[in-house]
Coordinates of C-alpha atoms and ligand atoms in Angstrom, one line a residue:
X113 CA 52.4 -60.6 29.4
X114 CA 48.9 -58.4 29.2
X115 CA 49.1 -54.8 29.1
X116 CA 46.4 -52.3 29.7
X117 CA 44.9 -52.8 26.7
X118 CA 43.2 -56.1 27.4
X119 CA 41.1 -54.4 30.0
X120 CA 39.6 -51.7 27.7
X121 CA 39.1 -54.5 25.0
X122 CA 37.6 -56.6 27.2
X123 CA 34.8 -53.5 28.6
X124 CA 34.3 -52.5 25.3
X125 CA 33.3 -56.3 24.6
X126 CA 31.3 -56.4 27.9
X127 CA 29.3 -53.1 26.4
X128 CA 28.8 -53.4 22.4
X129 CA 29.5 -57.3 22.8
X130 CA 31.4 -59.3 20.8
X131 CA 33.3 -57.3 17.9
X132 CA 35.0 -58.4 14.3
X133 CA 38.2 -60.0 14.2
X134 CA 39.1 -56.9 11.8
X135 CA 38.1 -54.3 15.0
X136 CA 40.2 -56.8 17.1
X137 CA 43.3 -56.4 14.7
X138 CA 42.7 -52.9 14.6
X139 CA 42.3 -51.5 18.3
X140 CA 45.9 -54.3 19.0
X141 CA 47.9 -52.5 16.2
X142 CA 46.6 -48.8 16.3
X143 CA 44.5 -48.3 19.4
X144 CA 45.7 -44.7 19.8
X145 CA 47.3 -44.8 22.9
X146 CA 48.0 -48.5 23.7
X147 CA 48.2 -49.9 20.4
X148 CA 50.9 -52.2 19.6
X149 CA 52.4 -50.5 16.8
X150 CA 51.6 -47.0 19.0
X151 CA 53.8 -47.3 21.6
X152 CA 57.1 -49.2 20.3
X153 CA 59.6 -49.5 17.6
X154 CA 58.6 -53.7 17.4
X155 CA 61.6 -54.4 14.2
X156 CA 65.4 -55.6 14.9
X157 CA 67.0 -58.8 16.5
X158 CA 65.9 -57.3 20.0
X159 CA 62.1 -56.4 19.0
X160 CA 59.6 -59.0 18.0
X161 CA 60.0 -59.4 14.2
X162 CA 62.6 -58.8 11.3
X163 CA 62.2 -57.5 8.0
X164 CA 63.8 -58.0 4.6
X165 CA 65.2 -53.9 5.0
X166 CA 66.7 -54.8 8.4
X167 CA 68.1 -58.0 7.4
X168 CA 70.3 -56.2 4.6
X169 CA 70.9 -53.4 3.0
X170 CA 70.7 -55.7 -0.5
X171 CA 67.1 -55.6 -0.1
X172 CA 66.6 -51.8 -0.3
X173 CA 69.5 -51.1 -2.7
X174 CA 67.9 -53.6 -5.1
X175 CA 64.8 -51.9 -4.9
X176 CA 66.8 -48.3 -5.5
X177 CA 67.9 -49.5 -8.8
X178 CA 64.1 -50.8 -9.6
X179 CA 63.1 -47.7 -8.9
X180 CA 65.4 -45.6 -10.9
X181 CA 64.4 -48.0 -13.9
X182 CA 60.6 -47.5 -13.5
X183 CA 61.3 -43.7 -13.0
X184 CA 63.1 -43.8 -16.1
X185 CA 60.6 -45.7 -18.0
X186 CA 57.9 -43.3 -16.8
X187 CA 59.7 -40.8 -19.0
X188 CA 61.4 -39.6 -16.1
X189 CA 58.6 -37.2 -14.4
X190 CA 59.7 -34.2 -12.3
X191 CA 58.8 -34.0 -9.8
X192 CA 58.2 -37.7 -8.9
X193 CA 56.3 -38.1 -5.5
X194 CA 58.1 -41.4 -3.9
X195 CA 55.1 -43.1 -1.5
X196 CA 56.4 -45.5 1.4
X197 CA 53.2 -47.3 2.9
X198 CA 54.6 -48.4 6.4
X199 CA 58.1 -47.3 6.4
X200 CA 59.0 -49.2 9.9
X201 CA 62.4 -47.3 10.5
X202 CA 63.2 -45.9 7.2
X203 CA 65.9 -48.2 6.4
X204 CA 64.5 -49.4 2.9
X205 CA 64.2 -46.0 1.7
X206 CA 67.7 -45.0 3.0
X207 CA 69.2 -47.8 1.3
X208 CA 66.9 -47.2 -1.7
X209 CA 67.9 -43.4 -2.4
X210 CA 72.0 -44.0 -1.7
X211 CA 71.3 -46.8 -4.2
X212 CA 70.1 -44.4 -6.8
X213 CA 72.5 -42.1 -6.5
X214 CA 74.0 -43.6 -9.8
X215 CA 70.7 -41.4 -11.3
X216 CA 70.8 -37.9 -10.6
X217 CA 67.8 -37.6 -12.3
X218 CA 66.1 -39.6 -10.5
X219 CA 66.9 -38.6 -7.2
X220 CA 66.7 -34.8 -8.1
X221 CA 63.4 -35.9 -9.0
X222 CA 61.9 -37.2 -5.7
X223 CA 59.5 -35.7 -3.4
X224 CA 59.5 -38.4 -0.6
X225 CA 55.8 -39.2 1.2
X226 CA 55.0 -41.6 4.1
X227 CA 51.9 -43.0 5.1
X228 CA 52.3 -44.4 8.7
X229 CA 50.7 -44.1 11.9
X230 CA 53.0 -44.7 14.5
X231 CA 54.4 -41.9 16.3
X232 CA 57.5 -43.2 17.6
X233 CA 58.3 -45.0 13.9
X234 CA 57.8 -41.4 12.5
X235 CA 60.2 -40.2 14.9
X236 CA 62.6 -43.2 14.0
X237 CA 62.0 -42.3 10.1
X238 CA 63.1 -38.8 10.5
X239 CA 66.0 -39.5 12.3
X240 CA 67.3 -42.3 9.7
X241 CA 66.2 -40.3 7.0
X242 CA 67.8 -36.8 8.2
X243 CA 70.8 -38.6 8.8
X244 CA 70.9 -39.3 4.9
X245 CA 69.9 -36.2 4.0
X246 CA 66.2 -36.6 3.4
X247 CA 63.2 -34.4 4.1
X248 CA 59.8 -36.7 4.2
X249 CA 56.3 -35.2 4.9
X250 CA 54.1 -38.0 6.6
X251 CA 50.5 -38.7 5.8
X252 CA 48.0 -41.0 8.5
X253 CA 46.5 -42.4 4.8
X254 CA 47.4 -42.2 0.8
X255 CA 44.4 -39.6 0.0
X256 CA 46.2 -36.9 1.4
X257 CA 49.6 -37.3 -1.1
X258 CA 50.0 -34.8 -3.4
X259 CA 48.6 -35.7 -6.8
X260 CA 51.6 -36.6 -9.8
X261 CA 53.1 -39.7 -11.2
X262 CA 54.4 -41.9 -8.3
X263 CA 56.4 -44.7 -7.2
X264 CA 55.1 -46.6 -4.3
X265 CA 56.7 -48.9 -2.0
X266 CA 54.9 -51.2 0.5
X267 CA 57.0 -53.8 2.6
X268 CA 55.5 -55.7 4.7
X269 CA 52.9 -53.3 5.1
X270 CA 49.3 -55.0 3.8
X271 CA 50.0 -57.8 6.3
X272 CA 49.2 -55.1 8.9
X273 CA 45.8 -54.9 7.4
X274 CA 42.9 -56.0 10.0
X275 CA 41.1 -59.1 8.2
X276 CA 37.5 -60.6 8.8
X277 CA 36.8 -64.4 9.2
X278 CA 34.6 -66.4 8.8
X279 CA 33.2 -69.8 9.5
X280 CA 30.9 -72.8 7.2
X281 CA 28.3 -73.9 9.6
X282 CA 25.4 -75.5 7.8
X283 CA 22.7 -72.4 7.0
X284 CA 26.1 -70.7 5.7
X285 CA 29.1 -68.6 7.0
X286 CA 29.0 -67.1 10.5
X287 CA 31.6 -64.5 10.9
X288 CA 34.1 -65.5 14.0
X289 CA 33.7 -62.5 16.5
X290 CA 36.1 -62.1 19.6
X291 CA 33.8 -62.3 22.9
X292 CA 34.7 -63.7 26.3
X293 CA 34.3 -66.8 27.7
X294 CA 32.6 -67.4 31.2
X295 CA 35.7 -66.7 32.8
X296 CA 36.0 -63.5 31.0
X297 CA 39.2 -64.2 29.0
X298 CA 39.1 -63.7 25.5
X299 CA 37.8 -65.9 23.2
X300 CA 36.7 -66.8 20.0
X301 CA 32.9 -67.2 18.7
X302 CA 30.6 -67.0 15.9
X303 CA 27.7 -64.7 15.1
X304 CA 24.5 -66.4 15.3
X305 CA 23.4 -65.2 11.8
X306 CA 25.0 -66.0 8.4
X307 CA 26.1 -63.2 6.4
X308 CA 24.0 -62.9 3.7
X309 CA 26.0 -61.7 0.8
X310 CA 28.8 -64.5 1.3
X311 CA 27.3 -67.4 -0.9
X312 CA 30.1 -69.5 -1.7
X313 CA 30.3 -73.5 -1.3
X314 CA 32.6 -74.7 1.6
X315 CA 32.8 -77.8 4.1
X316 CA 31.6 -77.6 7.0
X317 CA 34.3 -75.7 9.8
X318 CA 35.8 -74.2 6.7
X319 CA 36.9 -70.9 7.6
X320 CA 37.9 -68.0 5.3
X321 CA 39.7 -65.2 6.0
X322 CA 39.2 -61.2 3.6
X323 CA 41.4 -58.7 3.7
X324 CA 39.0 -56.4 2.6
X325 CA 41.1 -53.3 4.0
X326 CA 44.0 -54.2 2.5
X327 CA 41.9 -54.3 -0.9
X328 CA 40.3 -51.0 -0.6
X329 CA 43.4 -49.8 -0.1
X330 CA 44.8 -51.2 -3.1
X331 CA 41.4 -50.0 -4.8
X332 CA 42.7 -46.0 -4.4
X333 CA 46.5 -46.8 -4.8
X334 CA 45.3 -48.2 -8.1
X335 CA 42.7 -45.6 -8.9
X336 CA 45.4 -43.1 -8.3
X337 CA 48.5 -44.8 -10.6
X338 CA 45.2 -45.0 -13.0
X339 CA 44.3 -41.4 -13.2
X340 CA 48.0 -39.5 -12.3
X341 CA 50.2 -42.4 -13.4
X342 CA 52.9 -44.5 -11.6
X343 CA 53.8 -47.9 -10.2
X344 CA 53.3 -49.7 -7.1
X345 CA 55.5 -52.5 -5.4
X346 CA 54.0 -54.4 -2.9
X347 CA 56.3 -57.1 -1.4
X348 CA 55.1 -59.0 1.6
X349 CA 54.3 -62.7 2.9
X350 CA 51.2 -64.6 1.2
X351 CA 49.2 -66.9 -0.8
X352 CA 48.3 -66.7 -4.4
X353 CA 45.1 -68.1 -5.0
X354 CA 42.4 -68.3 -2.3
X355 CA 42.4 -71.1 0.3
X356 CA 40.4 -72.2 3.3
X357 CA 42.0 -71.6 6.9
X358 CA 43.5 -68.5 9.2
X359 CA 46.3 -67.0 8.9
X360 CA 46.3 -64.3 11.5
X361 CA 48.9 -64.8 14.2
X362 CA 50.6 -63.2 16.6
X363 CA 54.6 -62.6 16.6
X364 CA 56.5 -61.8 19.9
X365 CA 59.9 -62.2 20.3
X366 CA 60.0 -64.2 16.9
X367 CA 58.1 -66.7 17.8
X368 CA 54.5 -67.3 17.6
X369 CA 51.8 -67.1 19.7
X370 CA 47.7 -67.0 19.8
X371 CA 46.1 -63.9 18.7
X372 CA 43.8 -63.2 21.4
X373 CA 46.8 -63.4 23.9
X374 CA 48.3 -60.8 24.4
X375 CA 46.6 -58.0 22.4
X376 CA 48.6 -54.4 21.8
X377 CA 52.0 -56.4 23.1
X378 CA 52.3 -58.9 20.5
X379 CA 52.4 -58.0 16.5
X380 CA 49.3 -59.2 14.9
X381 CA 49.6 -60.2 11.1
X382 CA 47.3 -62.5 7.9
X383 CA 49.0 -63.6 5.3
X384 CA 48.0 -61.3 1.9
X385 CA 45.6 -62.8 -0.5
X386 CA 47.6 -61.8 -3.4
X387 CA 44.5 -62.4 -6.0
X388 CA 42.3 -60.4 -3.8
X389 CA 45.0 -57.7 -3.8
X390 CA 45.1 -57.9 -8.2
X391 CA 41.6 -58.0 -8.3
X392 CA 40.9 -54.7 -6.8
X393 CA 43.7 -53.1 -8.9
X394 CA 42.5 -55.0 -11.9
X395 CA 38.8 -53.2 -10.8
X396 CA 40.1 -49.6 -11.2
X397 CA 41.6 -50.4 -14.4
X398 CA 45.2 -50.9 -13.7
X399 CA 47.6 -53.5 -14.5
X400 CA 49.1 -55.9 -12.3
X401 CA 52.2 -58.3 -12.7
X402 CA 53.4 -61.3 -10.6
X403 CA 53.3 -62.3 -7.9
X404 CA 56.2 -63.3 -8.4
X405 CA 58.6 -64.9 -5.7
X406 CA 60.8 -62.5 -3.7
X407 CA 64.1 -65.0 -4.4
X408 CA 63.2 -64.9 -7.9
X409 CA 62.3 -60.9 -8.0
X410 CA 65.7 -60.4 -6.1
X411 CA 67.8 -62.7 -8.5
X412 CA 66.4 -60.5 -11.5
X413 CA 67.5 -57.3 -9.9
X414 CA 71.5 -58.6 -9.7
X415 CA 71.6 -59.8 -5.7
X416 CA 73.6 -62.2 -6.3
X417 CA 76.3 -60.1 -7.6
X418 CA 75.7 -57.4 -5.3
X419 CA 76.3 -59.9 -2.6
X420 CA 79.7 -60.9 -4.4
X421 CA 80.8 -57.0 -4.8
X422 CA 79.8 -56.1 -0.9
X423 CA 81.8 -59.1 0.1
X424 CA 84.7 -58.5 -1.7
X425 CA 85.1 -55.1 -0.7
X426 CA 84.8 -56.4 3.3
X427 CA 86.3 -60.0 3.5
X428 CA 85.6 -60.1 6.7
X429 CA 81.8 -59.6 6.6
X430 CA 81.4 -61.9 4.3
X431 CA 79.9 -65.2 6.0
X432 CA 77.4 -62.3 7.3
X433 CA 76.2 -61.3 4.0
X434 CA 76.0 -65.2 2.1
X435 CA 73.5 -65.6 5.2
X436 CA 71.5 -62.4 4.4
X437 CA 71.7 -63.7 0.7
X438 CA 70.3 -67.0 1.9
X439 CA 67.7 -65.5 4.2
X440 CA 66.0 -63.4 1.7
X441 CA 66.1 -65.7 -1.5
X442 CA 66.2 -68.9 -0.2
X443 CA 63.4 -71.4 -0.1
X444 CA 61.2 -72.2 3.0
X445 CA 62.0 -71.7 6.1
X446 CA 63.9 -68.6 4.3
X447 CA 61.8 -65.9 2.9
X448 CA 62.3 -66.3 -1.4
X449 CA 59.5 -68.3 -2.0
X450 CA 56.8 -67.4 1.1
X451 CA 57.1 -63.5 0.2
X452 CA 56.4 -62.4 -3.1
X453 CA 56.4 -59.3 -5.2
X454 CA 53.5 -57.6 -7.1
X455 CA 53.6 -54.6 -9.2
X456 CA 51.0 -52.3 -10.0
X457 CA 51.1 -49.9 -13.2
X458 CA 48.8 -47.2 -15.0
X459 CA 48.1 -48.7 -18.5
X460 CA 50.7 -47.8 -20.9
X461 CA 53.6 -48.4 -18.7
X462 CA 56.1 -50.9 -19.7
X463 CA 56.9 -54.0 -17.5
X464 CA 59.2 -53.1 -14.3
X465 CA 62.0 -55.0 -14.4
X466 CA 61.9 -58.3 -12.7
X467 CA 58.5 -58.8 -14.0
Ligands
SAH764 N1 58.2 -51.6 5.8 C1 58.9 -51.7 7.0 C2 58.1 -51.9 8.3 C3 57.1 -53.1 8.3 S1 56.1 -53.1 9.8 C4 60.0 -52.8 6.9 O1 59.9 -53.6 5.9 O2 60.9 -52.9 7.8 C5 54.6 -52.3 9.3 C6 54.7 -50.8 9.2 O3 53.4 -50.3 8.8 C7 55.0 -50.1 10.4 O4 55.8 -48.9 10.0 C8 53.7 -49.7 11.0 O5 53.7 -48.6 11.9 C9 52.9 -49.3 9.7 N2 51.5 -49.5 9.7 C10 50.7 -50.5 10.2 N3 49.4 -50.3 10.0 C11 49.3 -49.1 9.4 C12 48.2 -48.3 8.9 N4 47.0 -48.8 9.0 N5 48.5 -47.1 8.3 C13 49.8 -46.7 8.1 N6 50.8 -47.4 8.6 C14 50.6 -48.6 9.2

């Protein structure tokens, strides 16, 4: 199931030699013209993977009324520039906003900003959102947001984030590097150096995986709630202390496969390192609460008697929405416990609910 993208990955290997697992993650998701994310709309039962939004509208209307609440206990700034980091289709923040139409203020309030890359997901954003009666502007990063106190939202979005790896030999940790293999295919090596700066203690064949984009990331988000005030809501899939072994894996058709497969056809995502993530907001100087687990964040917000009031008002959907009730809180294989929420806040700012 290669596209043309294994080709140009596999010249460019041939040229500059072998190249990071984080360059590999990035030229399979965002190559500009063959990247995976670049050239399809990958969410929904008939793409490759589903997300909390698309599962049920719960999800985002939960997170509407946590929004309106952390707007509120911002002191209700106006404007209030709403960030999305990877919106997918928009369906979170549609479900979000008709959610928090119970607070005028809020809503009145809202100048709506999206960070994503993907041409044909912005095209999908605008129409979801124009249909509700949204007008977004779209950004490629963060820095280019207009400054002001904000709420940001990021689903499923650092699990995007190209990682580096790295392996214990005995003279230290060899970054893994993806070269090709005597029959030119793909394939998984080590550099032959160490890397100097990485002195930890690990067994031998121990590898370790950083997200350092992802934390740099978080570095501004927090520098900016920091200096112009706001709160941040990352929910995704991940660990909470640091642990040996990859996580990077490839997701087509909702099932699994190796990474090095079928690069730009097949979603590439690591699990977030959750402490790495509240260590680089903690750097900046901004608070961080939880992680705490998505079942548990969800239960706080009033799912459960959401779940009750949508199925009362449609009987007949009602076996539908106990198994999107199950799906997003319950305990593994479901998503409550894997996925977890983590909030970020300028200093001052009273604990958003659920935390
Ligand atoms: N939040 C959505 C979609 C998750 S998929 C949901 O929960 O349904 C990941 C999203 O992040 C997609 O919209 C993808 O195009 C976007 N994305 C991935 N890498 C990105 C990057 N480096 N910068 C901006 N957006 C990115």
């Amino acid at each position: 199931m290669s596209g043309p993208l294994l080709p140009l990955l596999t010249a460019l290997i041939r040229h500059d030699g072998p190249i990071g697992v984080d360059r590999f993650m990035a030229l399979a998701l965002g190559h500009p013209i063959y990247g995976y994310y670049t050239t399809r709309d990958p969410l929904g039962a008939a793409g490759d993977f589903t997300t909390a939004p698309e599962i049920s509208q719960m999800f985002g209307e939960m997170i509407g009324l946590w929004a309106a609440e952390v707007h509120a206990s911002l002191g209700a700034p106006d404007p209030l520039v709403l960030v999305e980091l990877g919106p997918g289709r928009g369906t979170l923040l549609v479900d979000t906003l008709r959610a928090a139409r119970a607070a005028p203020a809020f809503r009145a309030a809202l100048r709506v900003h999206l960070v994503e890359t993907s041409p044909i997901l912005r095209a999908r954003q605008a129409q979801t959102l124009e249909a509700a009666g949204i007008v977004p502007h779209w950004h490629d990063r963060l820095e280019t947001v207009p400054s002001g106190p904000a709420i940001v939202l990021a689903n499923e979005f650092f699990d995007a984030l190209p990682v580096r790896q790295f392996v214990r030999a005995t003279r230290g940790w060899h970054e893994r590097l993806v070269g090709l293999d005597e029959a030119g295919r793909l394939a998984f090596g080590l550099a032959p150096e160490p890397d100097a700066a990485l002195v930890l203690e690990g067994p031998p064949g121990a590898l370790l995986e950083f997200g350092f984009e992802g934390q740099a990331l978080m570095g501004s988000l927090a520098r900016r709630l920091v200096q112009q005030g706001g709160v941040a809501l990352v929910v995704d899939y991940g660990y909470r202390a640091p642990r040996f072994g990859a996580s990077l894996q490839a997701v087509s058709r909702h099932a699994t496969a190796s990474p090095l497969e079928a690069p730009g056809e097949a979603d590439l995502t690591a699990h977030v390192d959750f402490a790495g993530l509240r260590r680089a907001a903690e750097r900046e100087g901004a608070h961080v609460l939880g992680p705490v687990e998505q079942g548990i964040f969800l239960a706080a917000l009033g799912i459960a008697a959401r779940a009750e009031a949508l199925s009362r008002a449609r009987p007949d959907q009602a076996d539908m929405v106990a198994a999107a009730l199950l799906r997003l809180t319950g305990p593994d294989p479901q998503m409550g416990t894997l996925f977890k929420a983590l909030a970020v806040t300028a200093p001052g700012v009273p604990p958003p609910p659920g935390f």
